[in-house]
PDB file of C-alpha atoms and ligand atoms in Angstrom:
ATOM      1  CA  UNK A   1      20.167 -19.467 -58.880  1.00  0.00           C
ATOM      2  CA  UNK A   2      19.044 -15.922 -59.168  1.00  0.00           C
ATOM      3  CA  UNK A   3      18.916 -14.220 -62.575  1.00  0.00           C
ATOM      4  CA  UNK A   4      19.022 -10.239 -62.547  1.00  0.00           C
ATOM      5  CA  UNK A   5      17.263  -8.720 -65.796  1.00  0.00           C
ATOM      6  CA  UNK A   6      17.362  -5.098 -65.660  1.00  0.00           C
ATOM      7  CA  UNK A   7      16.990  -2.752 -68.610  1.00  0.00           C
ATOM      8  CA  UNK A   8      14.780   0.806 -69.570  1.00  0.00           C
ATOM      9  CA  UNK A   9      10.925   0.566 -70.378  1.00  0.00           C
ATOM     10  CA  UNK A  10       9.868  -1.417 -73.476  1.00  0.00           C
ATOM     11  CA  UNK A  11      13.588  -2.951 -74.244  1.00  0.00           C
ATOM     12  CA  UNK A  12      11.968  -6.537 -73.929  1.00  0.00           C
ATOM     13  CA  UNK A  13      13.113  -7.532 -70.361  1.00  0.00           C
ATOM     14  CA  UNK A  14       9.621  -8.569 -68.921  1.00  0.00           C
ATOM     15  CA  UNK A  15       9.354 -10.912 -72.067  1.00  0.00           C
ATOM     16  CA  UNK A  16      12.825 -11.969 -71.885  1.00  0.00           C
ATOM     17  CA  UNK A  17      12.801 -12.690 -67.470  1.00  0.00           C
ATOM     18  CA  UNK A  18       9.658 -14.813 -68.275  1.00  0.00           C
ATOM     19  CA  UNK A  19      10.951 -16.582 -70.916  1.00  0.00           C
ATOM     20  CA  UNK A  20      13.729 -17.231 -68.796  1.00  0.00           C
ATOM     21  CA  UNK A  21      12.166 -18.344 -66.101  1.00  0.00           C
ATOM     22  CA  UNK A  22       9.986 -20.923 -68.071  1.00  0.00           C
ATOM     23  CA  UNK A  23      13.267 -22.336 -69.289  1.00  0.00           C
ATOM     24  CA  UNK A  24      14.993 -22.610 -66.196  1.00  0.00           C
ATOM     25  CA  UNK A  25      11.647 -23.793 -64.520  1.00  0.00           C
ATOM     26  CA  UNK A  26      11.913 -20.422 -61.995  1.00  0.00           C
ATOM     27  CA  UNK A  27       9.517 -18.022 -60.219  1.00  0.00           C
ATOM     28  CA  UNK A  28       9.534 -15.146 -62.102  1.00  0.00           C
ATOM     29  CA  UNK A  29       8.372 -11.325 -60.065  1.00  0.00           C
ATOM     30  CA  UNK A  30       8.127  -8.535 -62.566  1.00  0.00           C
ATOM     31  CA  UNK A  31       9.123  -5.661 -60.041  1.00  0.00           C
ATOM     32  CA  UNK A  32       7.784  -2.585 -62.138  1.00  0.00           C
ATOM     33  CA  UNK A  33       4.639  -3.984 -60.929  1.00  0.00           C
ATOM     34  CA  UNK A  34       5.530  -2.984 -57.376  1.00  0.00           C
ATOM     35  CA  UNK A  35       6.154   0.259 -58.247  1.00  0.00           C
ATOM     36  CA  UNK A  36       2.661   0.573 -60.388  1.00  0.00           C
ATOM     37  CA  UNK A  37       0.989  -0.837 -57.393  1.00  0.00           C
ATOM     38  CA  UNK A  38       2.484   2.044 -55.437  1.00  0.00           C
ATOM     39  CA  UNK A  39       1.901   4.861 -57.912  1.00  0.00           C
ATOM     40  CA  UNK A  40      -1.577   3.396 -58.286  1.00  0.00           C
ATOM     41  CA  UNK A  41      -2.607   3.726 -54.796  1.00  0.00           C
ATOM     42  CA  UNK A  42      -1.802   7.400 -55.198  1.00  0.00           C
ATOM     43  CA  UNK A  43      -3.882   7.695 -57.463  1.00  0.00           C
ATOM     44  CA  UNK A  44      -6.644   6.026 -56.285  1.00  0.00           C
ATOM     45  CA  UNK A  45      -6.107   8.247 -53.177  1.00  0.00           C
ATOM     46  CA  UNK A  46      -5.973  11.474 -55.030  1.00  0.00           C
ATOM     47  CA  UNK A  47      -2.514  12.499 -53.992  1.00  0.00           C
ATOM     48  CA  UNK A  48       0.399  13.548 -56.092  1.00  0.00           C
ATOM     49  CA  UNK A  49       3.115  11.151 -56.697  1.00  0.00           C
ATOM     50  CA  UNK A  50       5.876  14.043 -55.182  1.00  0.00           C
ATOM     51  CA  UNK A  51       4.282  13.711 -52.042  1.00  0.00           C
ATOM     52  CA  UNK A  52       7.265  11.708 -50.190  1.00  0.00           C
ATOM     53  CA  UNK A  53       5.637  10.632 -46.787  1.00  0.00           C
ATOM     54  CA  UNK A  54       2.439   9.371 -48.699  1.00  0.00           C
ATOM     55  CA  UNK A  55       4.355   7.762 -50.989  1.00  0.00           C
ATOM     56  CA  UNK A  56       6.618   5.913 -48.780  1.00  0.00           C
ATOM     57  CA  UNK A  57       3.180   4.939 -46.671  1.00  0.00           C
ATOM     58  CA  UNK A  58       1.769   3.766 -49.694  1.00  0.00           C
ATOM     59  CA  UNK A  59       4.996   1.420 -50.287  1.00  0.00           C
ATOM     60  CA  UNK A  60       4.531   0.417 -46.803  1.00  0.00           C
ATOM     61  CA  UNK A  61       1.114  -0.670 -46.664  1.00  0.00           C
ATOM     62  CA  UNK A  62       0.752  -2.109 -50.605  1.00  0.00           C
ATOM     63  CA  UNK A  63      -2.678  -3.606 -51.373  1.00  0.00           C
ATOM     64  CA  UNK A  64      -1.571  -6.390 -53.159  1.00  0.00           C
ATOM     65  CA  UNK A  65      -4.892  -6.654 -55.090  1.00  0.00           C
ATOM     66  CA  UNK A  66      -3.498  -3.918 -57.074  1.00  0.00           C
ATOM     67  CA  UNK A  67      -1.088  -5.712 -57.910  1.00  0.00           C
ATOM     68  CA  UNK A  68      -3.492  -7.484 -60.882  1.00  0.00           C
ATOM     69  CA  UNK A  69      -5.318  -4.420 -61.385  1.00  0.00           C
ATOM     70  CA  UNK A  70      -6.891  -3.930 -65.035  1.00  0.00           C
ATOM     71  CA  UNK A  71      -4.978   0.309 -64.767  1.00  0.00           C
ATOM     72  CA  UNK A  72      -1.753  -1.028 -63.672  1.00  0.00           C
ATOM     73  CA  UNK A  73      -0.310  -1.054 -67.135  1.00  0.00           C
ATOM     74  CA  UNK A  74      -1.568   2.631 -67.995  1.00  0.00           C
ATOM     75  CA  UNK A  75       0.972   5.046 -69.630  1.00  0.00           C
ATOM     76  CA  UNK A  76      -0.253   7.385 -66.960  1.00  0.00           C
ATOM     77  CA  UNK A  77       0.090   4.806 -64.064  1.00  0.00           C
ATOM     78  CA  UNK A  78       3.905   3.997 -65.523  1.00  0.00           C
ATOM     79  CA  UNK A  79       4.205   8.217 -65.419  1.00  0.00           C
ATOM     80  CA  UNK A  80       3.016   7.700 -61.246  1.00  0.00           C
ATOM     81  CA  UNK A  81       5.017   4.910 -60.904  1.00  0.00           C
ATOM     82  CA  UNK A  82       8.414   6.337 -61.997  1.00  0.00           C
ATOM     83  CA  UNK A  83       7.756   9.538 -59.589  1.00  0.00           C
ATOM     84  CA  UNK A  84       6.815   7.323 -56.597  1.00  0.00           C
ATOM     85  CA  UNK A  85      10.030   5.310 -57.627  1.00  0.00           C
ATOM     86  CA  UNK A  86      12.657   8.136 -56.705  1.00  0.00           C
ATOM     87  CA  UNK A  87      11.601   8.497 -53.341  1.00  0.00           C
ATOM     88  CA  UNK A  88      14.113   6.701 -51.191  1.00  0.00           C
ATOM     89  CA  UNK A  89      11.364   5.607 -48.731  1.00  0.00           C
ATOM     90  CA  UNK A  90       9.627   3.756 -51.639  1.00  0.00           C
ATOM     91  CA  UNK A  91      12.829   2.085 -52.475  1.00  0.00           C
ATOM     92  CA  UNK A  92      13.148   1.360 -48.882  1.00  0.00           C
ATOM     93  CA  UNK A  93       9.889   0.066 -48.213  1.00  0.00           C
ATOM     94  CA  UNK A  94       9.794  -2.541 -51.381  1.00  0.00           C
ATOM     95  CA  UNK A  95      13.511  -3.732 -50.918  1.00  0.00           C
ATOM     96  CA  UNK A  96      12.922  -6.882 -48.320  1.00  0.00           C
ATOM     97  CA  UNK A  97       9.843  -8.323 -50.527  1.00  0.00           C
ATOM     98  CA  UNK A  98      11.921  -8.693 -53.420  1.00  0.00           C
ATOM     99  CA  UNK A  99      14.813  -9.715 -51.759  1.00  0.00           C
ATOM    100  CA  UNK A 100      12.659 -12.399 -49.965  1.00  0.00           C
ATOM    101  CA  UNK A 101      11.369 -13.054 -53.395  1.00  0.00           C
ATOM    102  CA  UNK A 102      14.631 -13.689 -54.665  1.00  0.00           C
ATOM    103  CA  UNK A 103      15.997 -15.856 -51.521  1.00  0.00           C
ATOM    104  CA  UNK A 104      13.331 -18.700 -52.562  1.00  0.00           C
ATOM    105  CA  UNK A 105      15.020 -22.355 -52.666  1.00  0.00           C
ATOM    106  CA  UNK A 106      16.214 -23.037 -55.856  1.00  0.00           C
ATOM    107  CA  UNK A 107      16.313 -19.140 -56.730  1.00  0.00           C
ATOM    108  CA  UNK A 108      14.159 -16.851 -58.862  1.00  0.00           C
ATOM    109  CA  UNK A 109      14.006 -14.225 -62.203  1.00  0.00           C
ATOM    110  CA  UNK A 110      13.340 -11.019 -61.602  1.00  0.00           C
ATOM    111  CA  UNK A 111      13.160  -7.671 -63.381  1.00  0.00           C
ATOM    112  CA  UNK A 112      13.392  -4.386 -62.875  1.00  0.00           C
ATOM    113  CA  UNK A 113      15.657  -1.545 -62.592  1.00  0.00           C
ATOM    114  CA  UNK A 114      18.282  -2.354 -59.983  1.00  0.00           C
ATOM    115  CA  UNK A 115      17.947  -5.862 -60.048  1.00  0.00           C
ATOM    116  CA  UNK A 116      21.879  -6.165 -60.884  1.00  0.00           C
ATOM    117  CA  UNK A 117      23.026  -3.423 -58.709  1.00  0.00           C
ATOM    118  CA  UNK A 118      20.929  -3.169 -55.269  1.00  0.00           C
ATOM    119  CA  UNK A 119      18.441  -5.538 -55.038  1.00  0.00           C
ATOM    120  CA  UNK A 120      20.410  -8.513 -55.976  1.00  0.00           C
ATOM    121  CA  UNK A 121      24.225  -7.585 -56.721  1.00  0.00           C
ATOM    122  CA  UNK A 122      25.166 -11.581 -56.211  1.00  0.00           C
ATOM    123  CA  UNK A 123      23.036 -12.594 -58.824  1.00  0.00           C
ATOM    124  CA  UNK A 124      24.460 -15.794 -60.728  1.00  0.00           C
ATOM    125  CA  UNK A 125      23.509 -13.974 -63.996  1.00  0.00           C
ATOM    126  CA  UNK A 126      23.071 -10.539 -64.950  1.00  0.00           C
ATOM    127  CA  UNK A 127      21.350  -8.794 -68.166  1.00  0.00           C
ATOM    128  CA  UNK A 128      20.968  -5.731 -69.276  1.00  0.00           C
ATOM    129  CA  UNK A 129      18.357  -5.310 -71.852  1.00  0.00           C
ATOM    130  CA  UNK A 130      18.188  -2.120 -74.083  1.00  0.00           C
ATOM    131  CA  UNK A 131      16.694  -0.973 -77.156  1.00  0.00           C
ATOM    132  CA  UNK A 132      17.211   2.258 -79.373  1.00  0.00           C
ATOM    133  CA  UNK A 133      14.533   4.820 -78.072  1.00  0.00           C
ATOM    134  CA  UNK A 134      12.148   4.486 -81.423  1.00  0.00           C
ATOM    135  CA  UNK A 135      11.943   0.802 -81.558  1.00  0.00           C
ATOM    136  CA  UNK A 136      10.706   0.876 -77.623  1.00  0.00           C
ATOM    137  CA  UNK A 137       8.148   3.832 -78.262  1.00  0.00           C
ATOM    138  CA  UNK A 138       6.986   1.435 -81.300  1.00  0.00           C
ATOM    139  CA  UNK A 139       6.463  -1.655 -79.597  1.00  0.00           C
ATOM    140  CA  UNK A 140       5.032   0.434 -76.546  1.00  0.00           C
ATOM    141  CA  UNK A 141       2.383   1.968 -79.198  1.00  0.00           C
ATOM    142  CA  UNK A 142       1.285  -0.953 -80.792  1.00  0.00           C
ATOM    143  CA  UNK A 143       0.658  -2.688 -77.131  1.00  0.00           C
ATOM    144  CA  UNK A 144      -1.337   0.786 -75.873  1.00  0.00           C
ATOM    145  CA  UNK A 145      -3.010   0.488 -78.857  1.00  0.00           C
ATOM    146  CA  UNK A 146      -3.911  -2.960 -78.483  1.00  0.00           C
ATOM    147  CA  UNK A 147      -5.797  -2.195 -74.702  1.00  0.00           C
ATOM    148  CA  UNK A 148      -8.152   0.783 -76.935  1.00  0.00           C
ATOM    149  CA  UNK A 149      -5.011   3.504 -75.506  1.00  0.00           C
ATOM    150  CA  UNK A 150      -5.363   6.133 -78.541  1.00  0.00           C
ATOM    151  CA  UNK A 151      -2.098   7.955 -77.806  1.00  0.00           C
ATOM    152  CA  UNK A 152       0.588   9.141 -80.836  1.00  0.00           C
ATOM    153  CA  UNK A 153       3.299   7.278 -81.574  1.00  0.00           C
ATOM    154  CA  UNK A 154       4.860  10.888 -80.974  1.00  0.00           C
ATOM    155  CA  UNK A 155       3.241  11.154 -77.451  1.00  0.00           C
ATOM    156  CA  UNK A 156       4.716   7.582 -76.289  1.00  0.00           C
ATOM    157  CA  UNK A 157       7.700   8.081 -77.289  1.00  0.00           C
ATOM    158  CA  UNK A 158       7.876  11.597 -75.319  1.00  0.00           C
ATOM    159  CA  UNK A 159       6.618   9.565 -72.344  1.00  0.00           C
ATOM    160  CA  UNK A 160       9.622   7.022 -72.531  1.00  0.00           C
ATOM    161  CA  UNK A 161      12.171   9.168 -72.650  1.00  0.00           C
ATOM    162  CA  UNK A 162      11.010  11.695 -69.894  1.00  0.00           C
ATOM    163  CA  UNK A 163      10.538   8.064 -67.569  1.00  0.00           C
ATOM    164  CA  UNK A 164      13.949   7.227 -69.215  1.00  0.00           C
ATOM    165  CA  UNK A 165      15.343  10.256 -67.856  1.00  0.00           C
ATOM    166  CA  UNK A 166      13.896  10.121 -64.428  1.00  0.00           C
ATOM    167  CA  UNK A 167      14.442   6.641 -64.062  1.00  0.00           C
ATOM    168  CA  UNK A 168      18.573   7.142 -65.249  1.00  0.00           C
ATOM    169  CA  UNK A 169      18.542  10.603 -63.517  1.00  0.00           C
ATOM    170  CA  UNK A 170      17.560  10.081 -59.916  1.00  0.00           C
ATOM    171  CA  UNK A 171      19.793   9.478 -56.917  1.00  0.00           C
ATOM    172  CA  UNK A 172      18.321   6.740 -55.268  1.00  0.00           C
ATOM    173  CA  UNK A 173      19.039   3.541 -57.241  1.00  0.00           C
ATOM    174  CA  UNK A 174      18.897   4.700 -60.666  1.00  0.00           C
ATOM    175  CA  UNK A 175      18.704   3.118 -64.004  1.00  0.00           C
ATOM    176  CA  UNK A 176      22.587   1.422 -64.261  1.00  0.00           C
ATOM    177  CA  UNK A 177      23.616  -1.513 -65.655  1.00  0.00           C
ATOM    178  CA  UNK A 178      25.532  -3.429 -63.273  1.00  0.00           C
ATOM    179  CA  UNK A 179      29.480  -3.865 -64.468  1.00  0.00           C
ATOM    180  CA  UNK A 180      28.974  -7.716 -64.842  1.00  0.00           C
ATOM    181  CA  UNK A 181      26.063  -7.593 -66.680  1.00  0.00           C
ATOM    182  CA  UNK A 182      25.570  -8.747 -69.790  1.00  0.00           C
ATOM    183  CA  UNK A 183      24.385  -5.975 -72.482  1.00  0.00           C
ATOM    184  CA  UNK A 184      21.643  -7.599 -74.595  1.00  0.00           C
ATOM    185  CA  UNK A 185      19.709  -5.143 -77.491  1.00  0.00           C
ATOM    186  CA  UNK A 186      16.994  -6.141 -78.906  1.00  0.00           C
ATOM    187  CA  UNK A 187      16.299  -3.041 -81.426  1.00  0.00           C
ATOM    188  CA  UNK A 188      17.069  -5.536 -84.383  1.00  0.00           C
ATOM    189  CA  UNK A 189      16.108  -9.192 -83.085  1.00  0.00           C
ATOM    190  CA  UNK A 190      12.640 -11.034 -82.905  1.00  0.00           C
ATOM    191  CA  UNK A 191      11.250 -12.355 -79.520  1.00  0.00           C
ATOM    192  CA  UNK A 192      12.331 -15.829 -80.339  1.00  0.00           C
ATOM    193  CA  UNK A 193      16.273 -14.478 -81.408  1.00  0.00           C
ATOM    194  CA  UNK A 194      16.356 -12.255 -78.214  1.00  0.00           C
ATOM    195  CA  UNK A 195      15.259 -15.386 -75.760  1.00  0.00           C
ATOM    196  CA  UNK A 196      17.958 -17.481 -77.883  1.00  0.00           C
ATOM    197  CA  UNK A 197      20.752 -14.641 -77.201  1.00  0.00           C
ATOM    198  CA  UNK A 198      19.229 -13.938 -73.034  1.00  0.00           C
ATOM    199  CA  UNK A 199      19.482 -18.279 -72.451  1.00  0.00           C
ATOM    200  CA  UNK A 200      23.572 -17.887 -73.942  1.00  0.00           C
ATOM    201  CA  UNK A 201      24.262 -15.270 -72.167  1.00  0.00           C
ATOM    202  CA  UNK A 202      22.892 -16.593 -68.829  1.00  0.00           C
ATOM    203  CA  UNK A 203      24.655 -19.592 -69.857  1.00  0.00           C
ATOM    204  CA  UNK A 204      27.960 -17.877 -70.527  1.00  0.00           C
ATOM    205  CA  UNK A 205      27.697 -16.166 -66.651  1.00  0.00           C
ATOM    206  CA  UNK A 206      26.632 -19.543 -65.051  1.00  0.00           C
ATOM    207  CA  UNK A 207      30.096 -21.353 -66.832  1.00  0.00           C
ATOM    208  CA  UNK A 208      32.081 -18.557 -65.452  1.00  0.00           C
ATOM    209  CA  UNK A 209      30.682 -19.239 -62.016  1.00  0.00           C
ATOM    210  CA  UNK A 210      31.134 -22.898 -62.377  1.00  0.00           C
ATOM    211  CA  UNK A 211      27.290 -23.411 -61.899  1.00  0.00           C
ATOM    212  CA  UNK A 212      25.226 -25.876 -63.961  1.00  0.00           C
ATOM    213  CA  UNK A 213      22.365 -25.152 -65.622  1.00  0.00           C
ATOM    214  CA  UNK A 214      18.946 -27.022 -65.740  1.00  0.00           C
TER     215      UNK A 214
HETATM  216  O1  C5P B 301       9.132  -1.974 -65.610  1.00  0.00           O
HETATM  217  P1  C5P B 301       7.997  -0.982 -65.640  1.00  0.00           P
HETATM  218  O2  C5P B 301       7.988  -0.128 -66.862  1.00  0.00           O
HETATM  219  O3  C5P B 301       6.663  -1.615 -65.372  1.00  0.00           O
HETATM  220  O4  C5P B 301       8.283  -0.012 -64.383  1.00  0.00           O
HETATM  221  C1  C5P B 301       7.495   1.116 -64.112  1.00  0.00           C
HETATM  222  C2  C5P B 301       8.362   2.133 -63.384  1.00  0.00           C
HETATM  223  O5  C5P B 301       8.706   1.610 -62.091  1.00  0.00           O
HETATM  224  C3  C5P B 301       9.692   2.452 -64.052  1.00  0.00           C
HETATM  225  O6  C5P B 301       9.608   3.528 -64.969  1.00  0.00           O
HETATM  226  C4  C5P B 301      10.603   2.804 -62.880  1.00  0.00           C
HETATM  227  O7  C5P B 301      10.485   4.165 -62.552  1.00  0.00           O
HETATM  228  C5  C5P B 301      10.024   1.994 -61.734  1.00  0.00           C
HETATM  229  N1  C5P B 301      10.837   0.828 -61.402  1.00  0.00           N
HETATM  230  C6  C5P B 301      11.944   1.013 -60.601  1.00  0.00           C
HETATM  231  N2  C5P B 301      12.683  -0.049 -60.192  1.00  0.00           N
HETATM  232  C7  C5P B 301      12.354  -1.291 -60.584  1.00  0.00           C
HETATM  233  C8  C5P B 301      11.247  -1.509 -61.436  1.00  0.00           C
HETATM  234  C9  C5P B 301      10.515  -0.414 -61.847  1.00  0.00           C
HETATM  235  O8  C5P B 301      12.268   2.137 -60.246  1.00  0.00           O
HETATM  236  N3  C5P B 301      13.083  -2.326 -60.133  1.00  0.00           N
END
């Protein structure tokens, strides 16, 4: 049983795809991670996330020790990461882990961008998760805030939107929500509401597939 959460940054889907995964007693791989990873080796290299060969090398050859690293959740490593995303090669390069990811026995939650639509467009559930704009740039803030990050409310949201834009913008797999997935916003509900709504929802798509849940 795979369950595709895909949704823009700060709408809640990390907290939501591990919440679902505790319930359904699922491996859970937080693919923005892969992405960070990538844009983080960049970085650590000294080269600009346009570069398309490096980047797609990068992809190729991710240190997976970066993959826990104490920058990965930086506002300017998420600014790397959705550059190194749009290359193709990247896309390419990080497609088969998360596919093998997702082909475990007994399935997997993952979530990402193109969960729904590329990576795994047979999922037995699909969500989209979404938020307005402000109430993402809030929650954003107050977690920056919370690892010492001293940037404007102002400043994040600016950063959201211009990731929101390349990450909805760019050909190669872009920011979609699938047609069978199920539009969940949290701008107005509480963690606990918005893993009440995701578990009905994934229970709604697993009735109209026949499956059972756990
Ligand atoms: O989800 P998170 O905010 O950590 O993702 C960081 C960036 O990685 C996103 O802005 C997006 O550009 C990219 N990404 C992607 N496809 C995914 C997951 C993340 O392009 N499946």
């Amino acid at each position: 049983m795979v369950i595709a959460v895909d949704g823009p940054a700060a709408s809640g889907k990390g907290t939501i795809a591990r919440a679902l995964a505790r319930h359904y007693g699922l491996p859970h791989l937080d693919t923005g991670k892969l992405y960070r990873a990538t844009g983080l080796m960049m970085r650590l290299a000294g080269q600009p996330p346009e570069d398309t060969a490096a980047a797609t090398q990068a992809a190729e050859h991710l240190d997976p020790a970066l993959l826990d690293a104490p920058d990965l959740m930086s506002s300017e490593n998420a600014r790397y990461a959705s550059i190194v995303s749009a290359h193709p090669g990247v896309r390419a390069a990080l497609l088969a882990r998360q596919q093998r990811f997702a082909g475990q026995p007994g399935g997997a939650v993952l979530d990402g961008r193109d969960i729904g639509t590329i990576i795994c467009p047979g999922a037995a559930a699909k969500l989209f998760v979404t938020a307005r704009p402000e109430v993402r740039a809030g929650r954003r803030h107050r977690e920056l805030a919370g690892n010492g990050d001293s940037r404007s409310l102002a400043e994040v949201l600016a950063d959201i939107e211009a990731r929101d834009a390349r990450d909805s913008q760019r050909a190669a797999a872009p920011l979609l929500r699938a047609p069978d997935a199920a539009l969940l916003d949290t701008s107005d509900l509480g963690i606990d509401a918005a893993v009440g709504q995701a578990i009905r929802l994934v229970e709604e798509a697993l009735a109209r597939r026949g499956q059972h849940s756990a």
